[in-house]
């Protein structure tokens, strides 16, 4: 029969197995780092989304408090200016006295002229 001898170098076998193990660990570490960075990115994105949601809830709460503060359901189109609201501080003279004086004066002129 045909006999084939195979010589096996134990040192070479140990070297090949060792390099294979190291290459496997290196690939696995690279994949793990890649997944960690992806997880960190997703966590940052979730935190940003939560921040945006909280900001929108804050705005909604502000709007709700403004609506609750409104006493009447009708919103005026014009706001009264300060000039309209303020009462003039000057004393206005009584016009009725002036009218009476002028009417008496006119009566005297009419009677003097003969009319």
PDB file of N, CA and C in Angstrom:
ATOM      1  N   UNK A   1       0.811  -1.176   0.000  1.00  0.00           N
ATOM      2  CA  UNK A   1       0.000   0.000   0.000  1.00  0.00           C
ATOM      3  C   UNK A   1       0.861   1.249   0.000  1.00  0.00           C
ATOM      4  N   UNK A   2       0.151   2.283  -0.295  1.00  0.00           N
ATOM      5  CA  UNK A   2       0.820   3.538  -0.430  1.00  0.00           C
ATOM      6  C   UNK A   2       0.867   4.250   0.913  1.00  0.00           C
ATOM      7  N   UNK A   3       2.030   4.545   1.429  1.00  0.00           N
ATOM      8  CA  UNK A   3       2.202   5.181   2.737  1.00  0.00           C
ATOM      9  C   UNK A   3       2.797   6.570   2.498  1.00  0.00           C
ATOM     10  N   UNK A   4       2.141   7.536   3.117  1.00  0.00           N
ATOM     11  CA  UNK A   4       2.599   8.908   2.997  1.00  0.00           C
ATOM     12  C   UNK A   4       2.934   9.410   4.393  1.00  0.00           C
ATOM     13  N   UNK A   5       4.117   9.859   4.554  1.00  0.00           N
ATOM     14  CA  UNK A   5       4.530  10.352   5.855  1.00  0.00           C
ATOM     15  C   UNK A   5       4.293  11.858   5.926  1.00  0.00           C
ATOM     16  N   UNK A   6       3.696  12.277   7.040  1.00  0.00           N
ATOM     17  CA  UNK A   6       3.467  13.690   7.262  1.00  0.00           C
ATOM     18  C   UNK A   6       4.252  14.077   8.490  1.00  0.00           C
ATOM     19  N   UNK A   7       5.090  15.056   8.317  1.00  0.00           N
ATOM     20  CA  UNK A   7       5.854  15.507   9.458  1.00  0.00           C
ATOM     21  C   UNK A   7       5.161  16.748  10.010  1.00  0.00           C
ATOM     22  N   UNK A   8       5.019  16.790  11.277  1.00  0.00           N
ATOM     23  CA  UNK A   8       4.310  17.881  11.948  1.00  0.00           C
ATOM     24  C   UNK A   8       5.277  18.573  12.884  1.00  0.00           C
ATOM     25  N   UNK A   9       5.459  19.849  12.606  1.00  0.00           N
ATOM     26  CA  UNK A   9       6.320  20.638  13.460  1.00  0.00           C
ATOM     27  C   UNK A   9       5.437  21.252  14.553  1.00  0.00           C
ATOM     28  N   UNK A  10       5.657  20.871  15.786  1.00  0.00           N
ATOM     29  CA  UNK A  10       4.828  21.307  16.906  1.00  0.00           C
ATOM     30  C   UNK A  10       4.972  22.809  17.155  1.00  0.00           C
ATOM     31  N   UNK A  11       6.132  23.344  16.917  1.00  0.00           N
ATOM     32  CA  UNK A  11       6.352  24.778  17.147  1.00  0.00           C
ATOM     33  C   UNK A  11       5.587  25.633  16.134  1.00  0.00           C
ATOM     34  N   UNK A  12       5.584  25.151  14.893  1.00  0.00           N
ATOM     35  CA  UNK A  12       4.843  25.867  13.868  1.00  0.00           C
ATOM     36  C   UNK A  12       3.344  25.816  14.147  1.00  0.00           C
ATOM     37  N   UNK A  13       2.874  24.690  14.616  1.00  0.00           N
ATOM     38  CA  UNK A  13       1.448  24.538  14.951  1.00  0.00           C
ATOM     39  C   UNK A  13       1.052  25.473  16.092  1.00  0.00           C
ATOM     40  N   UNK A  14       1.886  25.577  17.098  1.00  0.00           N
ATOM     41  CA  UNK A  14       1.610  26.466  18.233  1.00  0.00           C
ATOM     42  C   UNK A  14       1.609  27.929  17.759  1.00  0.00           C
ATOM     43  N   UNK A  15       2.523  28.264  16.885  1.00  0.00           N
ATOM     44  CA  UNK A  15       2.599  29.623  16.348  1.00  0.00           C
ATOM     45  C   UNK A  15       1.342  29.971  15.552  1.00  0.00           C
ATOM     46  N   UNK A  16       0.870  29.100  14.700  1.00  0.00           N
ATOM     47  CA  UNK A  16      -0.326  29.344  13.883  1.00  0.00           C
ATOM     48  C   UNK A  16      -1.560  29.480  14.777  1.00  0.00           C
ATOM     49  N   UNK A  17      -1.693  28.625  15.754  1.00  0.00           N
ATOM     50  CA  UNK A  17      -2.843  28.688  16.676  1.00  0.00           C
ATOM     51  C   UNK A  17      -2.786  29.985  17.479  1.00  0.00           C
ATOM     52  N   UNK A  18      -1.629  30.368  17.957  1.00  0.00           N
ATOM     53  CA  UNK A  18      -1.473  31.612  18.720  1.00  0.00           C
ATOM     54  C   UNK A  18      -1.835  32.840  17.895  1.00  0.00           C
ATOM     55  N   UNK A  19      -1.345  32.900  16.650  1.00  0.00           N
ATOM     56  CA  UNK A  19      -1.685  34.028  15.768  1.00  0.00           C
ATOM     57  C   UNK A  19      -3.179  34.061  15.468  1.00  0.00           C
ATOM     58  N   UNK A  20      -3.789  32.921  15.303  1.00  0.00           N
ATOM     59  CA  UNK A  20      -5.233  32.858  15.043  1.00  0.00           C
ATOM     60  C   UNK A  20      -6.024  33.382  16.239  1.00  0.00           C
ATOM     61  N   UNK A  21      -5.592  33.008  17.432  1.00  0.00           N
ATOM     62  CA  UNK A  21      -6.274  33.485  18.640  1.00  0.00           C
ATOM     63  C   UNK A  21      -6.131  35.001  18.762  1.00  0.00           C
ATOM     64  N   UNK A  22      -4.911  35.513  18.536  1.00  0.00           N
ATOM     65  CA  UNK A  22      -4.699  36.956  18.611  1.00  0.00           C
ATOM     66  C   UNK A  22      -5.524  37.705  17.557  1.00  0.00           C
ATOM     67  N   UNK A  23      -5.578  37.184  16.341  1.00  0.00           N
ATOM     68  CA  UNK A  23      -6.363  37.822  15.282  1.00  0.00           C
ATOM     69  C   UNK A  23      -7.849  37.814  15.648  1.00  0.00           C
ATOM     70  N   UNK A  24      -8.327  36.739  16.214  1.00  0.00           N
ATOM     71  CA  UNK A  24      -9.732  36.640  16.640  1.00  0.00           C
ATOM     72  C   UNK A  24     -10.051  37.656  17.730  1.00  0.00           C
ATOM     73  N   UNK A  25      -9.139  37.753  18.731  1.00  0.00           N
ATOM     74  CA  UNK A  25      -9.355  38.736  19.796  1.00  0.00           C
ATOM     75  C   UNK A  25      -9.326  40.165  19.257  1.00  0.00           C
ATOM     76  N   UNK A  26      -8.436  40.445  18.313  1.00  0.00           N
ATOM     77  CA  UNK A  26      -8.336  41.791  17.739  1.00  0.00           C
ATOM     78  C   UNK A  26      -9.610  42.147  16.977  1.00  0.00           C
ATOM     79  N   UNK A  27     -10.100  41.214  16.168  1.00  0.00           N
ATOM     80  CA  UNK A  27     -11.342  41.474  15.436  1.00  0.00           C
ATOM     81  C   UNK A  27     -12.524  41.669  16.392  1.00  0.00           C
ATOM     82  N   UNK A  28     -12.572  40.845  17.416  1.00  0.00           N
ATOM     83  CA  UNK A  28     -13.670  40.949  18.389  1.00  0.00           C
ATOM     84  C   UNK A  28     -13.604  42.278  19.151  1.00  0.00           C
ATOM     85  N   UNK A  29     -12.394  42.724  19.504  1.00  0.00           N
ATOM     86  CA  UNK A  29     -12.238  44.001  20.217  1.00  0.00           C
ATOM     87  C   UNK A  29     -12.642  45.168  19.305  1.00  0.00           C
ATOM     88  N   UNK A  30     -12.290  45.067  18.018  1.00  0.00           N
ATOM     89  CA  UNK A  30     -12.659  46.113  17.073  1.00  0.00           C
ATOM     90  C   UNK A  30     -14.177  46.198  16.941  1.00  0.00           C
ATOM     91  N   UNK A  31     -14.843  45.063  16.836  1.00  0.00           N
ATOM     92  CA  UNK A  31     -16.304  45.040  16.739  1.00  0.00           C
ATOM     93  C   UNK A  31     -16.942  45.577  18.012  1.00  0.00           C
ATOM     94  N   UNK A  32     -16.376  45.214  19.159  1.00  0.00           N
ATOM     95  CA  UNK A  32     -16.921  45.691  20.436  1.00  0.00           C
ATOM     96  C   UNK A  32     -16.792  47.207  20.545  1.00  0.00           C
ATOM     97  N   UNK A  33     -15.657  47.762  20.143  1.00  0.00           N
ATOM     98  CA  UNK A  33     -15.475  49.218  20.156  1.00  0.00           C
ATOM     99  C   UNK A  33     -16.457  49.909  19.205  1.00  0.00           C
ATOM    100  N   UNK A  34     -16.672  49.298  18.050  1.00  0.00           N
ATOM    101  CA  UNK A  34     -17.612  49.844  17.078  1.00  0.00           C
ATOM    102  C   UNK A  34     -19.023  49.875  17.671  1.00  0.00           C
ATOM    103  N   UNK A  35     -19.425  48.803  18.329  1.00  0.00           N
ATOM    104  CA  UNK A  35     -20.760  48.746  18.943  1.00  0.00           C
ATOM    105  C   UNK A  35     -20.884  49.717  20.110  1.00  0.00           C
ATOM    106  N   UNK A  36     -19.800  49.860  20.879  1.00  0.00           N
ATOM    107  CA  UNK A  36     -19.828  50.818  21.997  1.00  0.00           C
ATOM    108  C   UNK A  36     -20.023  52.252  21.490  1.00  0.00           C
ATOM    109  N   UNK A  37     -19.296  52.593  20.427  1.00  0.00           N
ATOM    110  CA  UNK A  37     -19.439  53.951  19.885  1.00  0.00           C
ATOM    111  C   UNK A  37     -20.850  54.169  19.327  1.00  0.00           C
ATOM    112  N   UNK A  38     -21.412  53.150  18.709  1.00  0.00           N
ATOM    113  CA  UNK A  38     -22.781  53.252  18.194  1.00  0.00           C
ATOM    114  C   UNK A  38     -23.772  53.424  19.349  1.00  0.00           C
ATOM    115  N   UNK A  39     -23.574  52.692  20.434  1.00  0.00           N
ATOM    116  CA  UNK A  39     -24.449  52.804  21.607  1.00  0.00           C
ATOM    117  C   UNK A  39     -24.333  54.196  22.215  1.00  0.00           C
ATOM    118  N   UNK A  40     -23.117  54.716  22.335  1.00  0.00           N
ATOM    119  CA  UNK A  40     -22.929  56.061  22.886  1.00  0.00           C
ATOM    120  C   UNK A  40     -23.607  57.115  22.016  1.00  0.00           C
ATOM    121  N   UNK A  41     -23.508  56.956  20.703  1.00  0.00           N
ATOM    122  CA  UNK A  41     -24.164  57.901  19.793  1.00  0.00           C
ATOM    123  C   UNK A  41     -25.683  57.856  19.968  1.00  0.00           C
ATOM    124  N   UNK A  42     -26.230  56.656  20.072  1.00  0.00           N
ATOM    125  CA  UNK A  42     -27.676  56.521  20.272  1.00  0.00           C
ATOM    126  C   UNK A  42     -28.112  57.089  21.619  1.00  0.00           C
ATOM    127  N   UNK A  43     -27.290  56.906  22.657  1.00  0.00           N
ATOM    128  CA  UNK A  43     -27.616  57.469  23.971  1.00  0.00           C
ATOM    129  C   UNK A  43     -27.622  58.993  23.916  1.00  0.00           C
ATOM    130  N   UNK A  44     -26.643  59.589  23.216  1.00  0.00           N
ATOM    131  CA  UNK A  44     -26.625  61.054  23.058  1.00  0.00           C
ATOM    132  C   UNK A  44     -27.860  61.532  22.312  1.00  0.00           C
ATOM    133  N   UNK A  45     -28.246  60.794  21.286  1.00  0.00           N
ATOM    134  CA  UNK A  45     -29.418  61.159  20.505  1.00  0.00           C
ATOM    135  C   UNK A  45     -30.683  61.072  21.377  1.00  0.00           C
ATOM    136  N   UNK A  46     -30.791  60.050  22.202  1.00  0.00           N
ATOM    137  CA  UNK A  46     -31.944  59.912  23.093  1.00  0.00           C
ATOM    138  C   UNK A  46     -31.983  61.059  24.092  1.00  0.00           C
ATOM    139  N   UNK A  47     -30.819  61.419  24.659  1.00  0.00           N
ATOM    140  CA  UNK A  47     -30.777  62.528  25.608  1.00  0.00           C
ATOM    141  C   UNK A  47     -31.177  63.845  24.940  1.00  0.00           C
ATOM    142  N   UNK A  48     -30.735  64.052  23.697  1.00  0.00           N
ATOM    143  CA  UNK A  48     -31.135  65.258  22.968  1.00  0.00           C
ATOM    144  C   UNK A  48     -32.639  65.268  22.715  1.00  0.00           C
ATOM    145  N   UNK A  49     -33.191  64.099  22.397  1.00  0.00           N
ATOM    146  CA  UNK A  49     -34.633  64.016  22.183  1.00  0.00           C
ATOM    147  C   UNK A  49     -35.392  64.295  23.481  1.00  0.00           C
ATOM    148  N   UNK A  50     -34.906  63.760  24.597  1.00  0.00           N
ATOM    149  CA  UNK A  50     -35.547  64.030  25.887  1.00  0.00           C
ATOM    150  C   UNK A  50     -35.483  65.520  26.216  1.00  0.00           C
ATOM    151  N   UNK A  51     -34.339  66.141  25.918  1.00  0.00           N
ATOM    152  CA  UNK A  51     -34.193  67.576  26.170  1.00  0.00           C
ATOM    153  C   UNK A  51     -35.200  68.371  25.335  1.00  0.00           C
ATOM    154  N   UNK A  52     -35.352  67.981  24.081  1.00  0.00           N
ATOM    155  CA  UNK A  52     -36.308  68.664  23.205  1.00  0.00           C
ATOM    156  C   UNK A  52     -37.741  68.462  23.705  1.00  0.00           C
ATOM    157  N   UNK A  53     -38.059  67.259  24.146  1.00  0.00           N
ATOM    158  CA  UNK A  53     -39.397  66.974  24.674  1.00  0.00           C
ATOM    159  C   UNK A  53     -39.659  67.814  25.915  1.00  0.00           C
ATOM    160  N   UNK A  54     -38.687  67.903  26.812  1.00  0.00           N
ATOM    161  CA  UNK A  54     -38.862  68.714  28.019  1.00  0.00           C
ATOM    162  C   UNK A  54     -39.047  70.188  27.681  1.00  0.00           C
ATOM    163  N   UNK A  55     -38.323  70.664  26.676  1.00  0.00           N
ATOM    164  CA  UNK A  55     -38.475  72.058  26.252  1.00  0.00           C
ATOM    165  C   UNK A  55     -39.884  72.306  25.711  1.00  0.00           C
ATOM    166  N   UNK A  56     -40.389  71.370  24.912  1.00  0.00           N
ATOM    167  CA  UNK A  56     -41.743  71.512  24.382  1.00  0.00           C
ATOM    168  C   UNK A  56     -42.782  71.443  25.500  1.00  0.00           C
ATOM    169  N   UNK A  57     -42.568  70.580  26.488  1.00  0.00           N
ATOM    170  CA  UNK A  57     -43.493  70.504  27.621  1.00  0.00           C
ATOM    171  C   UNK A  57     -43.469  71.803  28.421  1.00  0.00           C
ATOM    172  N   UNK A  58     -42.279  72.398  28.565  1.00  0.00           N
ATOM    173  CA  UNK A  58     -42.163  73.673  29.269  1.00  0.00           C
ATOM    174  C   UNK A  58     -42.939  74.766  28.528  1.00  0.00           C
ATOM    175  N   UNK A  59     -42.807  74.813  27.202  1.00  0.00           N
ATOM    176  CA  UNK A  59     -43.538  75.794  26.408  1.00  0.00           C
ATOM    177  C   UNK A  59     -45.052  75.573  26.526  1.00  0.00           C
ATOM    178  N   UNK A  60     -45.462  74.307  26.505  1.00  0.00           N
ATOM    179  CA  UNK A  60     -46.888  73.996  26.636  1.00  0.00           C
ATOM    180  C   UNK A  60     -47.404  74.435  27.995  1.00  0.00           C
ATOM    181  N   UNK A  61     -46.636  74.202  29.031  1.00  0.00           N
ATOM    182  CA  UNK A  61     -47.040  74.613  30.377  1.00  0.00           C
ATOM    183  C   UNK A  61     -47.142  76.128  30.470  1.00  0.00           C
ATOM    184  N   UNK A  62     -46.197  76.843  29.856  1.00  0.00           N
ATOM    185  CA  UNK A  62     -46.262  78.308  29.848  1.00  0.00           C
ATOM    186  C   UNK A  62     -47.522  78.790  29.143  1.00  0.00           C
ATOM    187  N   UNK A  63     -47.841  78.169  28.016  1.00  0.00           N
ATOM    188  CA  UNK A  63     -49.046  78.562  27.282  1.00  0.00           C
ATOM    189  C   UNK A  63     -50.307  78.265  28.098  1.00  0.00           C
ATOM    190  N   UNK A  64     -50.331  77.126  28.777  1.00  0.00           N
ATOM    191  CA  UNK A  64     -51.492  76.781  29.591  1.00  0.00           C
ATOM    192  C   UNK A  64     -51.669  77.757  30.746  1.00  0.00           C
ATOM    193  N   UNK A  65     -50.571  78.173  31.358  1.00  0.00           N
ATOM    194  CA  UNK A  65     -50.694  79.142  32.455  1.00  0.00           C
ATOM    195  C   UNK A  65     -51.156  80.490  31.929  1.00  0.00           C
ATOM    196  N   UNK A  66     -50.716  80.876  30.730  1.00  0.00           N
ATOM    197  CA  UNK A  66     -51.198  82.126  30.140  1.00  0.00           C
ATOM    198  C   UNK A  66     -52.696  82.051  29.868  1.00  0.00           C
ATOM    199  N   UNK A  67     -53.150  80.915  29.384  1.00  0.00           N
ATOM    200  CA  UNK A  67     -54.578  80.752  29.100  1.00  0.00           C
ATOM    201  C   UNK A  67     -55.375  80.790  30.395  1.00  0.00           C
ATOM    202  N   UNK A  68     -54.861  80.186  31.457  1.00  0.00           N
ATOM    203  CA  UNK A  68     -55.558  80.203  32.745  1.00  0.00           C
ATOM    204  C   UNK A  68     -55.594  81.609  33.337  1.00  0.00           C
ATOM    205  N   UNK A  69     -54.576  82.417  33.056  1.00  0.00           N
ATOM    206  CA  UNK A  69     -54.519  83.771  33.598  1.00  0.00           C
ATOM    207  C   UNK A  69     -55.520  84.707  32.935  1.00  0.00           C
ATOM    208  N   UNK A  70     -55.947  84.384  31.738  1.00  0.00           N
ATOM    209  CA  UNK A  70     -56.902  85.244  31.043  1.00  0.00           C
ATOM    210  C   UNK A  70     -58.246  85.132  31.752  1.00  0.00           C
ATOM    211  N   UNK A  71     -58.781  86.292  32.156  1.00  0.00           N
ATOM    212  CA  UNK A  71     -60.028  86.285  32.926  1.00  0.00           C
ATOM    213  C   UNK A  71     -61.248  86.196  32.014  1.00  0.00           C
ATOM    214  N   UNK A  72     -61.247  86.887  30.897  1.00  0.00           N
ATOM    215  CA  UNK A  72     -62.383  86.806  29.991  1.00  0.00           C
ATOM    216  C   UNK A  72     -61.955  86.043  28.743  1.00  0.00           C
ATOM    217  N   UNK A  73     -62.900  85.355  28.121  1.00  0.00           N
ATOM    218  CA  UNK A  73     -62.523  84.598  26.933  1.00  0.00           C
ATOM    219  C   UNK A  73     -62.318  85.489  25.706  1.00  0.00           C
ATOM    220  N   UNK A  74     -62.700  86.771  25.811  1.00  0.00           N
ATOM    221  CA  UNK A  74     -62.549  87.682  24.690  1.00  0.00           C
ATOM    222  C   UNK A  74     -61.197  88.385  24.801  1.00  0.00           C
ATOM    223  N   UNK A  75     -60.476  88.401  23.726  1.00  0.00           N
ATOM    224  CA  UNK A  75     -59.185  89.070  23.696  1.00  0.00           C
ATOM    225  C   UNK A  75     -59.378  90.382  22.945  1.00  0.00           C
ATOM    226  N   UNK A  76     -59.016  91.484  23.577  1.00  0.00           N
ATOM    227  CA  UNK A  76     -59.198  92.788  22.948  1.00  0.00           C
ATOM    228  C   UNK A  76     -58.212  92.970  21.817  1.00  0.00           C
ATOM    229  N   UNK A  77     -58.680  93.651  20.781  1.00  0.00           N
ATOM    230  CA  UNK A  77     -57.822  93.893  19.628  1.00  0.00           C
ATOM    231  C   UNK A  77     -56.853  95.037  19.890  1.00  0.00           C
ATOM    232  N   UNK A  78     -57.315  96.056  20.640  1.00  0.00           N
ATOM    233  CA  UNK A  78     -56.467  97.193  20.960  1.00  0.00           C
ATOM    234  C   UNK A  78     -56.293  97.264  22.460  1.00  0.00           C
ATOM    235  N   UNK A  79     -55.114  97.548  22.859  1.00  0.00           N
ATOM    236  CA  UNK A  79     -54.863  97.765  24.277  1.00  0.00           C
ATOM    237  C   UNK A  79     -54.975  99.260  24.540  1.00  0.00           C
ATOM    238  N   UNK A  80     -55.576  99.633  25.654  1.00  0.00           N
ATOM    239  CA  UNK A  80     -55.695 101.039  25.990  1.00  0.00           C
ATOM    240  C   UNK A  80     -54.316 101.603  26.269  1.00  0.00           C
ATOM    241  N   UNK A  81     -54.061 102.753  25.662  1.00  0.00           N
ATOM    242  CA  UNK A  81     -52.759 103.374  25.895  1.00  0.00           C
ATOM    243  C   UNK A  81     -52.789 104.110  27.230  1.00  0.00           C
ATOM    244  N   UNK A  82     -51.637 104.427  27.743  1.00  0.00           N
ATOM    245  CA  UNK A  82     -51.538 105.114  29.032  1.00  0.00           C
ATOM    246  C   UNK A  82     -52.148 106.509  28.958  1.00  0.00           C
ATOM    247  N   UNK A  83     -52.057 107.135  27.790  1.00  0.00           N
ATOM    248  CA  UNK A  83     -52.602 108.480  27.640  1.00  0.00           C
ATOM    249  C   UNK A  83     -54.117 108.478  27.783  1.00  0.00           C
ATOM    250  N   UNK A  84     -54.770 107.428  27.283  1.00  0.00           N
ATOM    251  CA  UNK A  84     -56.229 107.358  27.377  1.00  0.00           C
ATOM    252  C   UNK A  84     -56.681 107.060  28.794  1.00  0.00           C
ATOM    253  N   UNK A  85     -55.926 106.273  29.490  1.00  0.00           N
ATOM    254  CA  UNK A  85     -56.317 105.839  30.816  1.00  0.00           C
ATOM    255  C   UNK A  85     -56.111 106.946  31.845  1.00  0.00           C
ATOM    256  N   UNK A  86     -55.050 107.720  31.698  1.00  0.00           N
ATOM    257  CA  UNK A  86     -54.725 108.733  32.695  1.00  0.00           C
ATOM    258  C   UNK A  86     -55.743 109.865  32.694  1.00  0.00           C
ATOM    259  N   UNK A  87     -56.102 110.311  33.868  1.00  0.00           N
ATOM    260  CA  UNK A  87     -57.003 111.449  34.024  1.00  0.00           C
ATOM    261  C   UNK A  87     -56.144 112.699  34.002  1.00  0.00           C
ATOM    262  N   UNK A  88     -56.564 113.717  33.254  1.00  0.00           N
ATOM    263  CA  UNK A  88     -55.735 114.927  33.220  1.00  0.00           C
ATOM    264  C   UNK A  88     -55.649 115.544  34.604  1.00  0.00           C
ATOM    265  N   UNK A  89     -54.443 115.947  34.951  1.00  0.00           N
ATOM    266  CA  UNK A  89     -54.208 116.485  36.284  1.00  0.00           C
ATOM    267  C   UNK A  89     -54.582 117.955  36.395  1.00  0.00           C
ATOM    268  N   UNK A  90     -54.734 118.658  35.263  1.00  0.00           N
ATOM    269  CA  UNK A  90     -55.089 120.073  35.295  1.00  0.00           C
ATOM    270  C   UNK A  90     -56.552 120.220  35.701  1.00  0.00           C
ATOM    271  N   UNK A  91     -56.829 121.284  36.429  1.00  0.00           N
ATOM    272  CA  UNK A  91     -58.214 121.570  36.791  1.00  0.00           C
ATOM    273  C   UNK A  91     -58.856 122.311  35.632  1.00  0.00           C
ATOM    274  N   UNK A  92     -59.954 121.806  35.189  1.00  0.00           N
ATOM    275  CA  UNK A  92     -60.678 122.442  34.099  1.00  0.00           C
ATOM    276  C   UNK A  92     -61.676 123.418  34.716  1.00  0.00           C
ATOM    277  N   UNK A  93     -61.712 124.662  34.251  1.00  0.00           N
ATOM    278  CA  UNK A  93     -62.658 125.621  34.825  1.00  0.00           C
ATOM    279  C   UNK A  93     -64.087 125.243  34.461  1.00  0.00           C
ATOM    280  N   UNK A  94     -64.978 125.654  35.304  1.00  0.00           N
ATOM    281  CA  UNK A  94     -66.384 125.346  35.097  1.00  0.00           C
ATOM    282  C   UNK A  94     -66.915 126.219  33.971  1.00  0.00           C
ATOM    283  N   UNK A  95     -67.375 125.614  32.906  1.00  0.00           N
ATOM    284  CA  UNK A  95     -67.828 126.333  31.720  1.00  0.00           C
ATOM    285  C   UNK A  95     -69.206 126.951  31.942  1.00  0.00           C
ATOM    286  N   UNK A  96     -69.990 126.350  32.789  1.00  0.00           N
ATOM    287  CA  UNK A  96     -71.346 126.868  33.003  1.00  0.00           C
ATOM    288  C   UNK A  96     -71.329 128.304  33.545  1.00  0.00           C
ATOM    289  N   UNK A  97     -70.354 128.639  34.423  1.00  0.00           N
ATOM    290  CA  UNK A  97     -70.250 129.997  34.946  1.00  0.00           C
ATOM    291  C   UNK A  97     -69.929 130.984  33.826  1.00  0.00           C
ATOM    292  N   UNK A  98     -69.065 130.594  32.931  1.00  0.00           N
ATOM    293  CA  UNK A  98     -68.692 131.463  31.816  1.00  0.00           C
ATOM    294  C   UNK A  98     -69.895 131.709  30.915  1.00  0.00           C
ATOM    295  N   UNK A  99     -70.668 130.656  30.660  1.00  0.00           N
ATOM    296  CA  UNK A  99     -71.854 130.808  29.827  1.00  0.00           C
ATOM    297  C   UNK A  99     -72.854 131.765  30.468  1.00  0.00           C
ATOM    298  N   UNK A 100     -73.013 131.644  31.774  1.00  0.00           N
ATOM    299  CA  UNK A 100     -73.962 132.525  32.467  1.00  0.00           C
ATOM    300  C   UNK A 100     -73.492 133.980  32.366  1.00  0.00           C
ATOM    301  N   UNK A 101     -72.201 134.210  32.565  1.00  0.00           N
ATOM    302  CA  UNK A 101     -71.677 135.563  32.483  1.00  0.00           C
ATOM    303  C   UNK A 101     -71.833 136.141  31.084  1.00  0.00           C
ATOM    304  N   UNK A 102     -71.533 135.329  30.077  1.00  0.00           N
ATOM    305  CA  UNK A 102     -71.659 135.800  28.699  1.00  0.00           C
ATOM    306  C   UNK A 102     -73.114 136.067  28.347  1.00  0.00           C
ATOM    307  N   UNK A 103     -74.003 135.215  28.825  1.00  0.00           N
ATOM    308  CA  UNK A 103     -75.419 135.431  28.509  1.00  0.00           C
ATOM    309  C   UNK A 103     -75.929 136.704  29.184  1.00  0.00           C
ATOM    310  N   UNK A 104     -75.489 136.986  30.428  1.00  0.00           N
ATOM    311  CA  UNK A 104     -75.898 138.219  31.107  1.00  0.00           C
ATOM    312  C   UNK A 104     -75.337 139.431  30.380  1.00  0.00           C
ATOM    313  N   UNK A 105     -74.085 139.319  29.886  1.00  0.00           N
ATOM    314  CA  UNK A 105     -73.446 140.417  29.182  1.00  0.00           C
ATOM    315  C   UNK A 105     -74.180 140.703  27.880  1.00  0.00           C
ATOM    316  N   UNK A 106     -74.536 139.637  27.169  1.00  0.00           N
ATOM    317  CA  UNK A 106     -75.273 139.782  25.916  1.00  0.00           C
ATOM    318  C   UNK A 106     -76.661 140.366  26.175  1.00  0.00           C
ATOM    319  N   UNK A 107     -77.260 140.011  27.280  1.00  0.00           N
ATOM    320  CA  UNK A 107     -78.577 140.533  27.629  1.00  0.00           C
ATOM    321  C   UNK A 107     -78.484 142.032  27.842  1.00  0.00           C
ATOM    322  N   UNK A 108     -77.414 142.457  28.495  1.00  0.00           N
ATOM    323  CA  UNK A 108     -77.236 143.872  28.745  1.00  0.00           C
ATOM    324  C   UNK A 108     -77.004 144.639  27.458  1.00  0.00           C
ATOM    325  N   UNK A 109     -76.285 144.119  26.524  1.00  0.00           N
ATOM    326  CA  UNK A 109     -76.015 144.785  25.253  1.00  0.00           C
ATOM    327  C   UNK A 109     -77.294 144.825  24.416  1.00  0.00           C
ATOM    328  N   UNK A 110     -78.045 143.757  24.447  1.00  0.00           N
ATOM    329  CA  UNK A 110     -79.290 143.747  23.677  1.00  0.00           C
ATOM    330  C   UNK A 110     -80.300 144.763  24.224  1.00  0.00           C
ATOM    331  N   UNK A 111     -80.365 144.834  25.536  1.00  0.00           N
ATOM    332  CA  UNK A 111     -81.328 145.774  26.122  1.00  0.00           C
ATOM    333  C   UNK A 111     -80.886 147.214  25.885  1.00  0.00           C
ATOM    334  N   UNK A 112     -79.583 147.485  25.846  1.00  0.00           N
ATOM    335  CA  UNK A 112     -79.080 148.832  25.625  1.00  0.00           C
ATOM    336  C   UNK A 112     -79.295 149.278  24.190  1.00  0.00           C
ATOM    337  N   UNK A 113     -79.243 148.351  23.290  1.00  0.00           N
ATOM    338  CA  UNK A 113     -79.394 148.704  21.879  1.00  0.00           C
ATOM    339  C   UNK A 113     -80.856 148.878  21.520  1.00  0.00           C
ATOM    340  N   UNK A 114     -81.732 148.413  22.355  1.00  0.00           N
ATOM    341  CA  UNK A 114     -83.140 148.592  22.112  1.00  0.00           C
ATOM    342  C   UNK A 114     -83.798 147.406  21.435  1.00  0.00           C
ATOM    343  N   UNK A 115     -83.172 146.431  21.343  1.00  0.00           N
ATOM    344  CA  UNK A 115     -83.780 145.266  20.729  1.00  0.00           C
ATOM    345  C   UNK A 115     -84.451 144.408  21.689  1.00  0.00           C
TER     346      UNK A 115
END
